[in-house]
C-alpha atoms as one frame of an Amber mdcrd trajectory, in Angstrom:
protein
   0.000   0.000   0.000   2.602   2.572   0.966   5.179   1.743  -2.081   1.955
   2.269  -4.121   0.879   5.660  -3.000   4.974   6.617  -3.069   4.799   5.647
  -6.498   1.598   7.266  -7.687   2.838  10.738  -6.098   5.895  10.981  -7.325
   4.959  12.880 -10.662   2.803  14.754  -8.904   5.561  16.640  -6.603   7.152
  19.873  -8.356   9.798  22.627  -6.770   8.682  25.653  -6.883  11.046  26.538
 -10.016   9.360  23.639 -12.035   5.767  25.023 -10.722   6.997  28.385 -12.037
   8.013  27.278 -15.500   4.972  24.827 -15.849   2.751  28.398 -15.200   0.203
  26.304 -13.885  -2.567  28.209 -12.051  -4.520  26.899  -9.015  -7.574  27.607
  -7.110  -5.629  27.508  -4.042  -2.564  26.674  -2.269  -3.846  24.644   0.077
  -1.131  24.786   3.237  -2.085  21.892   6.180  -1.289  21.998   9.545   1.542
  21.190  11.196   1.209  22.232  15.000   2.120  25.600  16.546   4.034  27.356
  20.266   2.115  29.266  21.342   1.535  32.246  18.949   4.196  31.040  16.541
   4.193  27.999  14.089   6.407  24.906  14.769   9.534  24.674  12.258   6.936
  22.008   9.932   4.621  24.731   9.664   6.907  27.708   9.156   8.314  25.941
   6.685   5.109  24.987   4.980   3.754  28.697   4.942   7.339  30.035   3.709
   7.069  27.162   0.487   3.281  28.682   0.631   3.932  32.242   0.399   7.187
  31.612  -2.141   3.714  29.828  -4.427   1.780  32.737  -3.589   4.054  35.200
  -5.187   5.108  33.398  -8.020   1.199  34.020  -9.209   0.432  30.215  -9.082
  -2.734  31.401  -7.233  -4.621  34.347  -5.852  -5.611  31.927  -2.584  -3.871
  30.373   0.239  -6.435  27.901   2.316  -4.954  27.628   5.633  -5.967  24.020
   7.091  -5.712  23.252  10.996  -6.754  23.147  14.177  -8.684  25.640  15.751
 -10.097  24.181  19.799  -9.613  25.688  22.883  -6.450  27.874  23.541  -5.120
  26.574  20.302  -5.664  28.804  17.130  -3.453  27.494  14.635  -5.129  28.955
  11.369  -5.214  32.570  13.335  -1.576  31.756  13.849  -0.849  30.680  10.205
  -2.596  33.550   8.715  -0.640  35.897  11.156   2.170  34.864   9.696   1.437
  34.928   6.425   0.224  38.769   6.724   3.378  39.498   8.533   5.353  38.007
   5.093   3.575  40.740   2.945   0.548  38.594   1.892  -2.479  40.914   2.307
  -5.166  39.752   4.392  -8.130  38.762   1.725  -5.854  36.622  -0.119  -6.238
  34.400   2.784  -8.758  31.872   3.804  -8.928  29.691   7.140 -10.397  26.489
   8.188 -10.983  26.155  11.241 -11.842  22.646  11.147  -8.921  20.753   9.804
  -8.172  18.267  12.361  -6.728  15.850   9.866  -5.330  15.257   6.421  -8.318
  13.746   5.729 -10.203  16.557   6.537  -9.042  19.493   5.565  -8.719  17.168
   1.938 -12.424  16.780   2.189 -13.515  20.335   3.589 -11.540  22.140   0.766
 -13.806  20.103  -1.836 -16.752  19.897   0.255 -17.195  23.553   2.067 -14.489
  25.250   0.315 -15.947  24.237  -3.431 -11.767  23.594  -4.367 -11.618  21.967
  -7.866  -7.877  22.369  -8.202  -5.112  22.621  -5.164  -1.560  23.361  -4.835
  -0.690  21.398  -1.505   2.080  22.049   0.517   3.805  20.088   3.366   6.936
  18.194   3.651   7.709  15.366   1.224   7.036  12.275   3.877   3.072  13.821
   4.394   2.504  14.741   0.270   1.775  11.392  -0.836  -0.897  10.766   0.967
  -2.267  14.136   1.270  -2.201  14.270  -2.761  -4.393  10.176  -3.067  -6.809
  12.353  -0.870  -7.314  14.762  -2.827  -7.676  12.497  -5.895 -10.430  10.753
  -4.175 -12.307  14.028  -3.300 -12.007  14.708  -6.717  -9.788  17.679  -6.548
  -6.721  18.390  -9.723  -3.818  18.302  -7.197  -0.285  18.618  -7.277   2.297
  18.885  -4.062   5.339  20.804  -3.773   7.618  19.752  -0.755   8.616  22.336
   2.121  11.920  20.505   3.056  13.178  23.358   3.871  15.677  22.337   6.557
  15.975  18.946   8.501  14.216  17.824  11.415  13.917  16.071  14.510  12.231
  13.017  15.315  11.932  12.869  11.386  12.029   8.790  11.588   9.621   8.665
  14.161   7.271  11.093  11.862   7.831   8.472   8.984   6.624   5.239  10.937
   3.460   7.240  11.846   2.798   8.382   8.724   3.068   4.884   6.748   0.410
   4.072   9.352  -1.665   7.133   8.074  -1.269   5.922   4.751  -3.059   2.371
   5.189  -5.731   4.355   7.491  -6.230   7.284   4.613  -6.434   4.035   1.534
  -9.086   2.901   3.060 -11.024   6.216   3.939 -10.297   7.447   0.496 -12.758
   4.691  -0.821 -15.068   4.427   1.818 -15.536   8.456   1.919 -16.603   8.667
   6.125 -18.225  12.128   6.821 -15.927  15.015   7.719 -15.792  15.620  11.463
 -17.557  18.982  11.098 -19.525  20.324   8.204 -21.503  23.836   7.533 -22.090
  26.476   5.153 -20.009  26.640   2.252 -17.396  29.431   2.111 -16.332  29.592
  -1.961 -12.596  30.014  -2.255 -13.509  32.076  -5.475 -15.358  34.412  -2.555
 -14.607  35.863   0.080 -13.484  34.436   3.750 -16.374  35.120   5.558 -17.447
  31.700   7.587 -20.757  33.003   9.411 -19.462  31.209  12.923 -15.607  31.841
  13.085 -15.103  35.081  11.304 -11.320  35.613  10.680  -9.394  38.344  12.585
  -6.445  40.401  11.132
């Protein structure tokens, strides 16, 4: 299962040079969680959201969707789009969802509430694979560009975990379970306006 997902991605992972040159246009980048301290993001996440914002500025889309956790005392999305602001992206470019609690769901939310046909996802190279046979399944045009941007701890034990997430994500990928929350949709060709968690600057 894993060597077949490794195998299927591969084509589908670009630099941001050979994203540049393709001048392939998306209807996001879609950047996914990786964790934050406090009000700053872990080195995963800064280093997905500086691959993000590199995208962003190279014109391969007008949208970032920032996918995480939002529960109590833990913000990440306000903390991702903070960041991104703070980079020189301006503030409407950006849209959050709250509700990403998992690969699996922020894959599914950006189709389902987000209305994403096409996707620019970025996280490291281990996570891409799997996050890219997701999106296939949701029916979203995908392609991932890796934020290896430096190395980083506990890296093996992130690659154990995540050929466990693979099997787990096969399976859901067919059998489609509900996304852990659902609501109103929020167009990513609109504006970020999600009735019960409007964003703050």
């Amino acid at each position: 299962m894993n060597v077949f997902i490794l195998a299927w991605a591969e084509p589908k992972l670009q630099t941001a040079v050979e994203l540049r040159n393709s001048h392939a246009r998306f209807d996001c980048i879609l950047v996914l969680g990786a964790g934050i301290w406090g009000d700053q993001p872990t080195p995963l996440l800064q280093d997905r959201l500086d691959q993000a914002i590199t995208l962003y500025k190279a014109e391969l889309s007008s949208r970032l969707l920032m996918s995480g956790d939002h529960s109590d005392n833990h913000n990440e999305v306000q903390v991702m789009k903070n960041y991104a602001i703070s980079q020189g992206v301006p503030a409407e470019a950006i849209f959050m969802d709250h509700s990403g609690f998992s690969t699996y769901e922020s894959i599914m939310r950006a189709k389902e509430i987000f209305r994403v046909e096409s996707a620019l996802i970025v996280s490291q190279g281990y996570h891409l694979p799997r996050a890219l046979f997701l999106a296939q399944a949701a029916g979203i045009t995908a392609l991932g560009s890796p934020s290896d941007l430096r190395s980083y701890r506990d890296m093996v034990t992130y690659q154990l975990r995540e050929a466990g997430a693979r099997v787990k994500d096969f399976a859901f990928a067919y059998l489609k379970p509900p996304a852990y929350e659902t609501g109103p949709t929020v167009p990513i060709s609109g504006t970020d306006s999600p009735p019960a968690l409007p964003a703050q600057d």
